[in-house]
Coordinates of N, CA, C and O in Angstrom, one line a residue:
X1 N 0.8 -1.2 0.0 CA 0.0 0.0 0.0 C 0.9 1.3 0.0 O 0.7 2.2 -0.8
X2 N 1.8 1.2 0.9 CA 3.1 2.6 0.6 C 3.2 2.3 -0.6 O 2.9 3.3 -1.2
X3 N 3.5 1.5 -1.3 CA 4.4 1.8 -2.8 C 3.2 2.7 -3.9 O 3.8 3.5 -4.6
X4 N 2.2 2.5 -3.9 CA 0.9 2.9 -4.2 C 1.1 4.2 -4.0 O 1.5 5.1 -4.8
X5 N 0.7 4.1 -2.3 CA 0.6 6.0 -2.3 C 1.9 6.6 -1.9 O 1.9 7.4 -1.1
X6 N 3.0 6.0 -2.6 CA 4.1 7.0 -2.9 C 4.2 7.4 -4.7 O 4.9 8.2 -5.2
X7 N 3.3 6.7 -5.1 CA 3.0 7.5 -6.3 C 2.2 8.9 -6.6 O 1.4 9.3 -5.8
X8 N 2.4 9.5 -7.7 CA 1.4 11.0 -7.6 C -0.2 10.7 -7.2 O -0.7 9.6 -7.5
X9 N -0.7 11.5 -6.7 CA -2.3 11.6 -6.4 C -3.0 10.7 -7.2 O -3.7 9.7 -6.7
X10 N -2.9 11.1 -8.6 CA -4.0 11.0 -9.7 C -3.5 9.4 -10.1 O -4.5 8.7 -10.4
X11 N -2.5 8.7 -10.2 CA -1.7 7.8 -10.7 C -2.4 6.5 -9.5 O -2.7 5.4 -9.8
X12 N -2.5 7.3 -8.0 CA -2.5 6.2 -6.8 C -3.7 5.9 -6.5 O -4.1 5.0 -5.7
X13 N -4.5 6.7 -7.2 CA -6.1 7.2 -6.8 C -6.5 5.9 -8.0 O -7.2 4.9 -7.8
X14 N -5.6 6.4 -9.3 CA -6.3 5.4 -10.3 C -5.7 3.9 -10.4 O -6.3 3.2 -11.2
X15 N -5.0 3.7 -9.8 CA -4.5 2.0 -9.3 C -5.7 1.8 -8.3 O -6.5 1.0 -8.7
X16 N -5.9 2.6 -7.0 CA -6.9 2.0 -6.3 C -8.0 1.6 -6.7 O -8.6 0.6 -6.3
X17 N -8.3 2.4 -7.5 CA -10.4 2.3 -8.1 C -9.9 1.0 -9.0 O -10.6 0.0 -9.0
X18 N -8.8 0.9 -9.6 CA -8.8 -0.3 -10.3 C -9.5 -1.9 -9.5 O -10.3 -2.8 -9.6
X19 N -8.1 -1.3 -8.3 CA -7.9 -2.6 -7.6 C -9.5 -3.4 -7.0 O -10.1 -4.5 -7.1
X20 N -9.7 -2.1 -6.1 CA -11.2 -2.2 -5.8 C -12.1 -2.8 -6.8 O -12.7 -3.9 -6.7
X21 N -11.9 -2.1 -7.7 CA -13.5 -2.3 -8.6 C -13.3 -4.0 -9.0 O -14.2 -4.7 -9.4
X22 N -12.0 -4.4 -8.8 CA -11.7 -6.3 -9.5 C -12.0 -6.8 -8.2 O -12.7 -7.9 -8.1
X23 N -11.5 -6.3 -7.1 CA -12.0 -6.9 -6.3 C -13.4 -7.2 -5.7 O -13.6 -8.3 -5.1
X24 N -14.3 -6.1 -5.8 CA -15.8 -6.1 -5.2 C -16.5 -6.5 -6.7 O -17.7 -6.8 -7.0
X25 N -15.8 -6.5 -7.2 CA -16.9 -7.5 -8.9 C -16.3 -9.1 -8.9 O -16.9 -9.9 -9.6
X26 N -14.9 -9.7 -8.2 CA -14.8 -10.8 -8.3 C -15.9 -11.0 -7.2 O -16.6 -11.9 -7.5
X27 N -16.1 -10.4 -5.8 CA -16.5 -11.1 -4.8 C -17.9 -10.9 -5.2 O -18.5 -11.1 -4.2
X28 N -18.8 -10.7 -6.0 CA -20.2 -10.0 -6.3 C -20.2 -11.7 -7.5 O -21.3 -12.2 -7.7
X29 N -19.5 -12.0 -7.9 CA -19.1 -12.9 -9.3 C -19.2 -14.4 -8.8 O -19.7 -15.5 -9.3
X30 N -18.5 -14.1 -7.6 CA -18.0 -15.6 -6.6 C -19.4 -15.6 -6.4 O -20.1 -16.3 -7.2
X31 N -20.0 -14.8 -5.4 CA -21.6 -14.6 -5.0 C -22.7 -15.4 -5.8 O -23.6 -16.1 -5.3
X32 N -22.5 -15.1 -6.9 CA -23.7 -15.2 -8.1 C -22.8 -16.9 -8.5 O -23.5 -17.9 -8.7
X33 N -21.8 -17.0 -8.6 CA -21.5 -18.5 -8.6 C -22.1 -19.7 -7.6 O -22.7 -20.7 -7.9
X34 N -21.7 -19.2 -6.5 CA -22.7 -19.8 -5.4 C -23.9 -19.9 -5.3 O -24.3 -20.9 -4.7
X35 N -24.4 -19.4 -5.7 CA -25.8 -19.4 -6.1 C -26.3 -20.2 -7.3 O -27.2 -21.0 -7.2
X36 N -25.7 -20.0 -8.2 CA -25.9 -21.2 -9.7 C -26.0 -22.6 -9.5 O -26.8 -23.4 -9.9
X37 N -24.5 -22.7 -8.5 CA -24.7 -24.3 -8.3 C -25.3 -24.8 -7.1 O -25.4 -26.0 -6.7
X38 N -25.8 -23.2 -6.2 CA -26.9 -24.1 -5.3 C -28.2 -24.4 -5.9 O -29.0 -25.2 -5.5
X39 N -28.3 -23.5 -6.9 CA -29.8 -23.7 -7.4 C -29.5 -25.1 -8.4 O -30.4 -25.8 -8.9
X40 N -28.4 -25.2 -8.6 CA -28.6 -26.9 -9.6 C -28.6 -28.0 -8.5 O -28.2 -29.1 -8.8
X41 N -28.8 -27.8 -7.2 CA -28.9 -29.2 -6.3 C -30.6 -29.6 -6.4 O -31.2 -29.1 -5.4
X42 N -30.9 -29.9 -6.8 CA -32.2 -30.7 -6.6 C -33.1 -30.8 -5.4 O -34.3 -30.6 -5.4
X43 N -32.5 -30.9 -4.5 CA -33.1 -30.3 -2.9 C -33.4 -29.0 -2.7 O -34.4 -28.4 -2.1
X44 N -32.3 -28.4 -3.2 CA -32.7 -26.7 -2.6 C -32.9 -26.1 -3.8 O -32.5 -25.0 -3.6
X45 N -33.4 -26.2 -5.3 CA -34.3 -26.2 -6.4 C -35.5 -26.2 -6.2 O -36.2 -25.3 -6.4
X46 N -35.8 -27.6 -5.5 CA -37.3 -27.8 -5.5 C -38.2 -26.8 -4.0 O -39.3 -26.5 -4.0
X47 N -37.0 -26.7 -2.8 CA -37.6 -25.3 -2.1 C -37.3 -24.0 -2.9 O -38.0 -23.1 -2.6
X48 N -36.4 -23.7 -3.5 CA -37.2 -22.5 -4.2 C -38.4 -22.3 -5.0 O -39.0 -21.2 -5.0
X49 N -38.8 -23.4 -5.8 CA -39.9 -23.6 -6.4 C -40.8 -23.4 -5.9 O -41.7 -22.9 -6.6
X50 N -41.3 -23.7 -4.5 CA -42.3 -23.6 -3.8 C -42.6 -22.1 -4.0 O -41.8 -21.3 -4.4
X51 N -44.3 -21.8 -3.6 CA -44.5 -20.7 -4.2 C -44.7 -19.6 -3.4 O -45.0 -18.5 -3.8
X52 N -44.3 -20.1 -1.7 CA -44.1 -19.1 -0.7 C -43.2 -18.8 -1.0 O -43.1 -17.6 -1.1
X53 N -42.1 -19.8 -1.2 CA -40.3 -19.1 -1.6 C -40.3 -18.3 -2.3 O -40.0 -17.1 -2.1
X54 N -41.0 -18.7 -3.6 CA -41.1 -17.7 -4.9 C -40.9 -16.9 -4.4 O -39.8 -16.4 -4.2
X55 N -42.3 -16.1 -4.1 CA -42.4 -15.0 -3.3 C -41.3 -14.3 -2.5 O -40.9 -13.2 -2.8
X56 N -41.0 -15.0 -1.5 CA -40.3 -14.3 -0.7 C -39.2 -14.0 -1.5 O -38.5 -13.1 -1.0
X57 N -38.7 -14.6 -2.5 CA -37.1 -14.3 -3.0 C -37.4 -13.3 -4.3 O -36.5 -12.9 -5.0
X58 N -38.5 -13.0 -4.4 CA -38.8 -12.1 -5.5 C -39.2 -10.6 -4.8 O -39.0 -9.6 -5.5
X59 N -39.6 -10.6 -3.9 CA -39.7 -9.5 -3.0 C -38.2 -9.5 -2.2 O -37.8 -8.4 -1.8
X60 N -37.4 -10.4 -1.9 CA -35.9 -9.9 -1.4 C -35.0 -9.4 -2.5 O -34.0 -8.7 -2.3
X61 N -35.4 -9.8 -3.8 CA -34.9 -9.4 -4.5 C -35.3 -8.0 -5.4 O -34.5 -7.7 -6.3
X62 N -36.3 -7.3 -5.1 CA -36.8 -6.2 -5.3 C -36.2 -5.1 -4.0 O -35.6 -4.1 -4.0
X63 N -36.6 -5.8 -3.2 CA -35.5 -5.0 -1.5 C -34.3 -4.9 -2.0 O -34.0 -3.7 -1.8
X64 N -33.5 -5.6 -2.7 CA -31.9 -5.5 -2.9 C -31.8 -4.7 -4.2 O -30.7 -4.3 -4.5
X65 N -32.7 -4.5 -5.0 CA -32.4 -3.4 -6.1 C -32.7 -2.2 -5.5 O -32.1 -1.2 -5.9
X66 N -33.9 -2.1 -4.4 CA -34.0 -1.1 -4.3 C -33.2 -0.2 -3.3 O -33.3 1.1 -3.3
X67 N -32.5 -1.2 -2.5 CA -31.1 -0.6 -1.5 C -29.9 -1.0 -1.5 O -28.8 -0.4 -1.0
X68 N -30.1 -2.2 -2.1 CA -28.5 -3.0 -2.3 C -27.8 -1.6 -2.7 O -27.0 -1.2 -1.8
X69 N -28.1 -0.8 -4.1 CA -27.1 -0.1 -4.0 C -26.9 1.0 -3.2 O -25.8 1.4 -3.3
X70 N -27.4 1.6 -2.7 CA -27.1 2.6 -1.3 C -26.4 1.9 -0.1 O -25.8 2.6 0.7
X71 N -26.5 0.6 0.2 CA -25.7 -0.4 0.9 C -24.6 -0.3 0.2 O -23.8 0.4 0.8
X72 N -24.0 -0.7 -1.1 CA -22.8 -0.9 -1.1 C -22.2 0.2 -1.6 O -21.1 0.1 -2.1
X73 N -22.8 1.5 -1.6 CA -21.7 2.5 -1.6 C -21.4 2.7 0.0 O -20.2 2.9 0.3
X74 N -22.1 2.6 0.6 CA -22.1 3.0 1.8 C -20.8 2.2 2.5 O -20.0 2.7 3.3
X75 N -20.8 0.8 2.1 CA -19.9 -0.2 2.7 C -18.4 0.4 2.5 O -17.6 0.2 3.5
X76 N -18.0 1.0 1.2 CA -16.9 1.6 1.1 C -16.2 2.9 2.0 O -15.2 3.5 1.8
X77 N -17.1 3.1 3.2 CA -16.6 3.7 3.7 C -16.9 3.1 5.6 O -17.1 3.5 6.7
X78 N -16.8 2.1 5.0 CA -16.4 1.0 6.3 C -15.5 0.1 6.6 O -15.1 -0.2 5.5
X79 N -14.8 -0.6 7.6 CA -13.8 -1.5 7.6 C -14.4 -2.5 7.8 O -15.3 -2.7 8.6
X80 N -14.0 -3.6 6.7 CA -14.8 -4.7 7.0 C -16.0 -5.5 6.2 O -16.0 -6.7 6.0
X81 N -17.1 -4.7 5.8 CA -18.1 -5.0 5.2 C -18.3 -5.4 3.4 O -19.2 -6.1 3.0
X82 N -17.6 -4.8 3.0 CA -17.4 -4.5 1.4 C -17.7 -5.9 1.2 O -18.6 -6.2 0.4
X83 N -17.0 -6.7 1.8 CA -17.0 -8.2 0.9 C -18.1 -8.8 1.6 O -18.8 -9.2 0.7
X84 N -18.6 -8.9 2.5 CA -19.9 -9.4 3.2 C -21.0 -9.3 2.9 O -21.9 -10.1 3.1
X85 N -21.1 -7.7 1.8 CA -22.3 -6.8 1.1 C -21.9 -7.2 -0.5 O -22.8 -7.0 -1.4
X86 N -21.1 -7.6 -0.7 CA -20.8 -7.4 -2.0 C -21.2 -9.0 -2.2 O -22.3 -9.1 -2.7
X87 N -20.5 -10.3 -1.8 CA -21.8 -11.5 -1.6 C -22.4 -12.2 -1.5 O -22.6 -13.4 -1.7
X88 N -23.1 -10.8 -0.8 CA -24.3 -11.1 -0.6 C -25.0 -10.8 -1.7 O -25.9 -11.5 -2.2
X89 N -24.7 -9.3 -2.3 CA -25.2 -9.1 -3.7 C -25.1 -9.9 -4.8 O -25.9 -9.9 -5.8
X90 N -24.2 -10.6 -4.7 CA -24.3 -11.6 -5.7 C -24.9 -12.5 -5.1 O -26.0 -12.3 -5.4
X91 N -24.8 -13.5 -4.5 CA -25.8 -14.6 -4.0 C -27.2 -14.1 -4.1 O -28.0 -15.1 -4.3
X92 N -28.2 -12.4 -3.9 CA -29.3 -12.7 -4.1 C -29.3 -12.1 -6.0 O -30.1 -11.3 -6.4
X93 N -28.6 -12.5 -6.6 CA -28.6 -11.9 -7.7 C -29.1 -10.1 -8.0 O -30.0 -9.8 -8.8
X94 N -28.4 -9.4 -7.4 CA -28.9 -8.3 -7.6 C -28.3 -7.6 -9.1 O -27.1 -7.6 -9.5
X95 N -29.6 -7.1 -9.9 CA -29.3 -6.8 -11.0 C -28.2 -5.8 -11.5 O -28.1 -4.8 -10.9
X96 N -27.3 -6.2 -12.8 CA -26.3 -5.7 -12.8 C -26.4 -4.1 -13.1 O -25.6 -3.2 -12.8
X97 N -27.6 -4.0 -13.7 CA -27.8 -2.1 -13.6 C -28.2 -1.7 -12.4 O -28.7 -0.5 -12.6
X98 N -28.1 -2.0 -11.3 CA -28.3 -1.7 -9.9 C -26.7 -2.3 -9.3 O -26.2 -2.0 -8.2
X99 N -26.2 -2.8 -10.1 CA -24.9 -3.3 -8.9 C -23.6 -2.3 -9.7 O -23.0 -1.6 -9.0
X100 N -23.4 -2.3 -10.6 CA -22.2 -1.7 -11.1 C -22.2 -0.4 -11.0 O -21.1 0.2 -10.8
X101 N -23.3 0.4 -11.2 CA -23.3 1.7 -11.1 C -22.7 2.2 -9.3 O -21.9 3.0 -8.9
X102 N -23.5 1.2 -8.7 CA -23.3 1.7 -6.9 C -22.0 1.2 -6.6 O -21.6 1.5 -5.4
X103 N -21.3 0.4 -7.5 CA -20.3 -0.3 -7.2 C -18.8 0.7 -7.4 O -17.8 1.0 -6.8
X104 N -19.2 0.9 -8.6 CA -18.4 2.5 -9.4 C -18.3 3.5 -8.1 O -17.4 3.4 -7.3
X105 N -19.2 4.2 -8.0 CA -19.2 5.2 -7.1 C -18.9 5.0 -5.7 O -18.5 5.8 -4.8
X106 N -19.1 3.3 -5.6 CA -18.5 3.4 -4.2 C -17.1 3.3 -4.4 O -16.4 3.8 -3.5
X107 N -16.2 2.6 -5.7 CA -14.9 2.8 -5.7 C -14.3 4.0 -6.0 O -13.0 4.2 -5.8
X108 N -14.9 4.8 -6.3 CA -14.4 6.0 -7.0 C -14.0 6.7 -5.1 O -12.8 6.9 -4.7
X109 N -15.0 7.0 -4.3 CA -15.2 7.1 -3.1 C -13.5 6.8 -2.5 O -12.6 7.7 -2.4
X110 N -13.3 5.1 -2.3 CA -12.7 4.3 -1.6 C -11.5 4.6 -2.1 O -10.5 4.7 -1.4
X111 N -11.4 4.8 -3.6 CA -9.8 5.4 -4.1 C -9.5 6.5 -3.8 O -8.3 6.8 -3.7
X112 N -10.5 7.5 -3.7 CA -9.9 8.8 -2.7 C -9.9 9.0 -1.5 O -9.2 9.9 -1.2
X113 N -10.6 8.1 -0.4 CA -9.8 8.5 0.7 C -9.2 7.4 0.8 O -9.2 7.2 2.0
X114 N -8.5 6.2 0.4 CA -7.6 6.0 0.9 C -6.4 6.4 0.0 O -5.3 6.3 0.5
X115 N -6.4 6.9 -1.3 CA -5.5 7.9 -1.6 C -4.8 8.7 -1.4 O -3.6 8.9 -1.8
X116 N -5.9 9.6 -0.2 CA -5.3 10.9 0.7 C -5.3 10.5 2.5 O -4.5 10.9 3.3
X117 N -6.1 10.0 2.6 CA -6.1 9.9 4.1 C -5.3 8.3 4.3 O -4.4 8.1 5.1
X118 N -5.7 7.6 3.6 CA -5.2 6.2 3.8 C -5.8 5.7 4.9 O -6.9 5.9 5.1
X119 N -5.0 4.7 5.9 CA -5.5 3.8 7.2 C -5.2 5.1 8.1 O -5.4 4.8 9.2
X120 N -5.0 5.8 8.0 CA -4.5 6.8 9.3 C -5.6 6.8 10.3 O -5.7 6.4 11.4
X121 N -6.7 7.5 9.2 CA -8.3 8.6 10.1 C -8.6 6.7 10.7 O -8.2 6.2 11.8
X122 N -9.4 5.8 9.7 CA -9.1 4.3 10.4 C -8.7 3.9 11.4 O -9.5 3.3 12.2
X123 N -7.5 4.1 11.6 CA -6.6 3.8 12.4 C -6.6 4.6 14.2 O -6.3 4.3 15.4
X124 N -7.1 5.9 13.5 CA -7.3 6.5 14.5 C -8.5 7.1 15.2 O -8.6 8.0 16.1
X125 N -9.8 6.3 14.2 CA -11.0 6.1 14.5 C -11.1 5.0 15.8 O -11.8 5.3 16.7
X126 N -10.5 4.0 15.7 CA -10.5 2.6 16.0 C -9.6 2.7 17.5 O -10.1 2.4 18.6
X127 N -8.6 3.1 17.4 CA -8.0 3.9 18.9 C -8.9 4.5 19.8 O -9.2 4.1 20.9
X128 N -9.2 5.5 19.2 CA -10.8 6.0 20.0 C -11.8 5.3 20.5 O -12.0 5.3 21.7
X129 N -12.3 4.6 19.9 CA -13.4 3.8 20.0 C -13.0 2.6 20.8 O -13.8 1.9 21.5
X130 N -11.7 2.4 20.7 CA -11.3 1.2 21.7 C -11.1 2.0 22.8 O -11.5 1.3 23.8
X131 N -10.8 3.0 23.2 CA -10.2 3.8 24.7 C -11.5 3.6 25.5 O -11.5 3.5 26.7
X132 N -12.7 3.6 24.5 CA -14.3 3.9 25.5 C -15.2 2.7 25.6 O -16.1 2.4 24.8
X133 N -14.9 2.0 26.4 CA -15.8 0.5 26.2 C -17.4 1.0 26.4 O -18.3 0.3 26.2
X134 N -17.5 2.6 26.9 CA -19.0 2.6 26.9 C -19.2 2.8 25.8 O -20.1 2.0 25.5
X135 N -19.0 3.3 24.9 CA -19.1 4.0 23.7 C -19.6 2.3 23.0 O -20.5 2.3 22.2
X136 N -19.0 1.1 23.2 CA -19.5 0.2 22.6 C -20.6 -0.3 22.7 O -21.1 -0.7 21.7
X137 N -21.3 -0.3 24.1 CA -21.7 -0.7 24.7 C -23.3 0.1 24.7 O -24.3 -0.5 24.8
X138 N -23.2 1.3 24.6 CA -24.1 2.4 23.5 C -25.0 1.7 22.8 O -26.2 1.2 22.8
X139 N -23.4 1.9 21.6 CA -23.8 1.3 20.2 C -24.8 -0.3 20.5 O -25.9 -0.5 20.0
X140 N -24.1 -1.0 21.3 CA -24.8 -2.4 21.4 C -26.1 -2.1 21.4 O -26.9 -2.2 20.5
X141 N -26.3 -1.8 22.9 CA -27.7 -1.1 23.1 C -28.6 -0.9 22.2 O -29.6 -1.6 22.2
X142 N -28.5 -0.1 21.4 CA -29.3 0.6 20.2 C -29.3 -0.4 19.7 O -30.3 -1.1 20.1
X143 N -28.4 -0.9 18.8 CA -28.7 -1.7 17.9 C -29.5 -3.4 18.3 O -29.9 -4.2 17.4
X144 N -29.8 -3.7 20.0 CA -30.6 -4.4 20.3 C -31.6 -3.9 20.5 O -32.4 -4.8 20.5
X145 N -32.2 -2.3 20.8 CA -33.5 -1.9 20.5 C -34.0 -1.9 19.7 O -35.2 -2.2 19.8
X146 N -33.4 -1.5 18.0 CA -33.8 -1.5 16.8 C -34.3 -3.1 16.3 O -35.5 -3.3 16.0
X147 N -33.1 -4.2 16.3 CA -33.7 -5.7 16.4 C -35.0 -6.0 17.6 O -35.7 -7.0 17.3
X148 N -35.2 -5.4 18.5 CA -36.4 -5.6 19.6 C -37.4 -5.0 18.7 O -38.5 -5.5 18.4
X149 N -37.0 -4.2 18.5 CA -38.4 -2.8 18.0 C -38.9 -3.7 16.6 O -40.0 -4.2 16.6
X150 N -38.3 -3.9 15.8 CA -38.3 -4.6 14.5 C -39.6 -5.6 14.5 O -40.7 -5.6 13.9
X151 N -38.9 -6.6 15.7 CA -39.3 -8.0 15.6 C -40.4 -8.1 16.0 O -41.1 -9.0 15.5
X152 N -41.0 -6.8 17.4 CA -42.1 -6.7 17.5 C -43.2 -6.0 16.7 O -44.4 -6.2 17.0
X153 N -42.7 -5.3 15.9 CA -43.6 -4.8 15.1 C -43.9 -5.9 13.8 O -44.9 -5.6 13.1
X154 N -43.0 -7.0 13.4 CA -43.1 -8.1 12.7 C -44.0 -9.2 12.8 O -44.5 -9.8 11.8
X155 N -44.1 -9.4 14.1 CA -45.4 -10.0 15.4 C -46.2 -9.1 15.2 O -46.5 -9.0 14.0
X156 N -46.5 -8.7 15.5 CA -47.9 -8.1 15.5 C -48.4 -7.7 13.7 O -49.6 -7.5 13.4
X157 N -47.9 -7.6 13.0 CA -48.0 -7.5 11.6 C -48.9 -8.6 11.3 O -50.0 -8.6 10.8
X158 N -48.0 -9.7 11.9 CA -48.4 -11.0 11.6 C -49.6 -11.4 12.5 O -50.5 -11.8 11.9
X159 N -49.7 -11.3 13.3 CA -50.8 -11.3 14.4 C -52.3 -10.8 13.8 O -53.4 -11.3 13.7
X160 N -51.7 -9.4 13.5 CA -52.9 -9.0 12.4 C -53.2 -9.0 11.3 O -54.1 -8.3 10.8
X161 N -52.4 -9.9 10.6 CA -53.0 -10.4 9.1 C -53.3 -12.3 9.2 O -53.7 -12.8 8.1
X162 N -53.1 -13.0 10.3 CA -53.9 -13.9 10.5 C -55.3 -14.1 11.3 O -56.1 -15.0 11.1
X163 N -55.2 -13.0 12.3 CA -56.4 -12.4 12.6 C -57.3 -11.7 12.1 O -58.2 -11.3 12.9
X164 N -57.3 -11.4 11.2 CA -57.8 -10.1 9.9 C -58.9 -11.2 9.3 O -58.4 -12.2 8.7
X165 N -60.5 -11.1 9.6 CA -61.3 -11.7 9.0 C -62.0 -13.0 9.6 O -62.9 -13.7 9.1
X166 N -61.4 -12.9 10.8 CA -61.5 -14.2 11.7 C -60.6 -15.5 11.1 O -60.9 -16.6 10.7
X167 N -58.9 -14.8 11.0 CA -59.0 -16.3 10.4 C -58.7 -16.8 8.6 O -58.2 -17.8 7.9
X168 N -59.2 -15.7 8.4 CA -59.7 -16.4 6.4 C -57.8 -15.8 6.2 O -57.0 -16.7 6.3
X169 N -57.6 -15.1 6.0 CA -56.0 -14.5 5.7 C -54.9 -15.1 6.5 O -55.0 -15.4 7.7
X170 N -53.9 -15.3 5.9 CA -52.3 -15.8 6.8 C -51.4 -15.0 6.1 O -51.8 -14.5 5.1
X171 N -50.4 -14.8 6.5 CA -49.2 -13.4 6.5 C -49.0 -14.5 4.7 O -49.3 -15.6 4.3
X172 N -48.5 -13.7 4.3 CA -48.2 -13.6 2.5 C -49.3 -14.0 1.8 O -49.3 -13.7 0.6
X173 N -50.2 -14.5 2.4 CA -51.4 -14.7 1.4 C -51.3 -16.2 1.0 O -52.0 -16.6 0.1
X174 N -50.3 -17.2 1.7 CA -50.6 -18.5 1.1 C -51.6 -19.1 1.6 O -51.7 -20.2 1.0
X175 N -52.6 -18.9 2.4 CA -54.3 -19.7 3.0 C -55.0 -18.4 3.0 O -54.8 -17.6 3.9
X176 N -56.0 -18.3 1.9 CA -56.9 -17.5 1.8 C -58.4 -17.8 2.6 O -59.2 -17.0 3.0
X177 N -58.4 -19.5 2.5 CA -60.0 -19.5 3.4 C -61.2 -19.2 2.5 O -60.9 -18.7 1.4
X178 N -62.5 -19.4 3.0 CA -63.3 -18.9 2.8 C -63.7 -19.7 1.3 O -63.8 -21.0 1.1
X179 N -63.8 -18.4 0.0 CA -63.9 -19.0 -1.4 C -62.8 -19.6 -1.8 O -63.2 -20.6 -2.4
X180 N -61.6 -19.6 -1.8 CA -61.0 -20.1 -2.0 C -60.5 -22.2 -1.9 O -60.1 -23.1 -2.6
X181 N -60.9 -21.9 -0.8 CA -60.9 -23.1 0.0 C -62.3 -24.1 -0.5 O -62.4 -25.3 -0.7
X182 N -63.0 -23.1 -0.6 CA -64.5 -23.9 -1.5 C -63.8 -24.2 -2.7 O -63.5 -25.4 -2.7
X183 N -63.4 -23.6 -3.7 CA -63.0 -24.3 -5.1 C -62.2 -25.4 -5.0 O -62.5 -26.5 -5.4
X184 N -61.3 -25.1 -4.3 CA -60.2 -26.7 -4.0 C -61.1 -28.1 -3.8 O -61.0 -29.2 -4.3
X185 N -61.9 -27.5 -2.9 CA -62.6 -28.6 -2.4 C -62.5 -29.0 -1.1 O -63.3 -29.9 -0.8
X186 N -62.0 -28.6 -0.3 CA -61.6 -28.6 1.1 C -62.3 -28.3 1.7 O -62.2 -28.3 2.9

C-alpha cells in the first residue's frame, strides 16, 4: 500500500479504483456462482420452487435493487463489510444495472480516501473507540432496540393479518379461506 501512495495523487487514486472495482466484482461474481450451483442441487431447487419461496425471494430481490445499492456505496466507507455486502449481492442476484453503477461510485469514493487519508483517520478512529468500552456498549444497546423494535412490530403484523377476517388470511397470502378453499374442495 506505501508503494501505491508514494506514487502522484491521480496515478494512486487510479491504481486503487482499479484494484477495488476487481475486487468487489470478483467477490459480487464468486456470489452469483454460489448461487448457480446451489440452485442446480435438486433439494434446494425444489424449495425454491415452492411458491411461498417464490415469493419471498422475488420481494428480497426487489429489496436489494432497491437498497442494495445505497448499501454498497455506503460499505466503502467502512472497515470490513465490502465483501460481506458485495456477496451477498451476488448470491441474491442483484441486477447488474443496480450493482455496477453503486459499485463505481462506491470505488471512486474508496480510491480517494484511501488515496489521501489512507489507514491513518481508520486507524485512529479505532484507537478512539477502543479507549471507550462505553461508547460500545451504547452502540450495542441501540442496535438491540432496533432488532427488539423490529421484531415486534413483525409480530404483530403477523398477528394481524392472521387475525384479519376471523382467520380467512395468513401473512403472505398463502391460505386464503373462505372461497378459496371452497374451489379446491376442502
Amino acid at each position: 500500500m506505501d508503494q501505491i501512495l508514494s506514487l502522484p495523487f491521480g496515478v494512486a487514486w487510479a491504481v486503487l479504483f482499479v484494484i477495488v472495482l476487481a475486487r468487489t466484482n470478483a467477490t459480487y461474481w464468486l456470489g452469483r456462482g454460489i448461487a448457480a450451483g446451489a440452485a442446480r442441487s435438486a433439494r434446494i431447487a425444489e424449495r425454491l420452487e415452492r411458491p411461498a419461496s417464490a415469493r419471498r425471494i422475488a420481494r428480497a430481490q426487489k429489496l436489494l435493487d432497491r437498497w442494495g445499492p445505497f448499501a454498497i456505496v455506503l460499505t466503502f466507507l467502512t472497515v470490513g463489510l465490502q465483501t460481506a455486502v458485495n456477496l451477498a449481492a451476488g448470491l441474491g442476484r442483484m441486477h447488474l444495472r443496480y450493482y455496477i453503477p453503486a459499485t463505481a461510485v462506491g470505488s471512486v469514493v474508496w480510491a480517494f480516501l484511501y488515496a489521501t487519508v489512507g489507514l491513518a483517520a481508520f486507524d485512529l478512529w479505532f484507537e478512539h473507540a477502543s479507549a471507550s468500552p462505553w461508547l460500545w456498549v451504547i452502540v450495542a444497546a441501540a442496535v438491540l432496540v432496533a432488532v427488539v423494535r423490529v421484531a415486534l412490530l413483525r409480530r404483530a403484523r403477523k398477528g394481524a393479518a392472521t387475525h384479519d377476517g376471523g382467520g380467512a388470511a395468513s401473512v403472505d397470502g398463502v391460505a386464503r379461506g373462505g372461497a378459496d378453499q371452497e374451489r379446491s374442495g376442502t
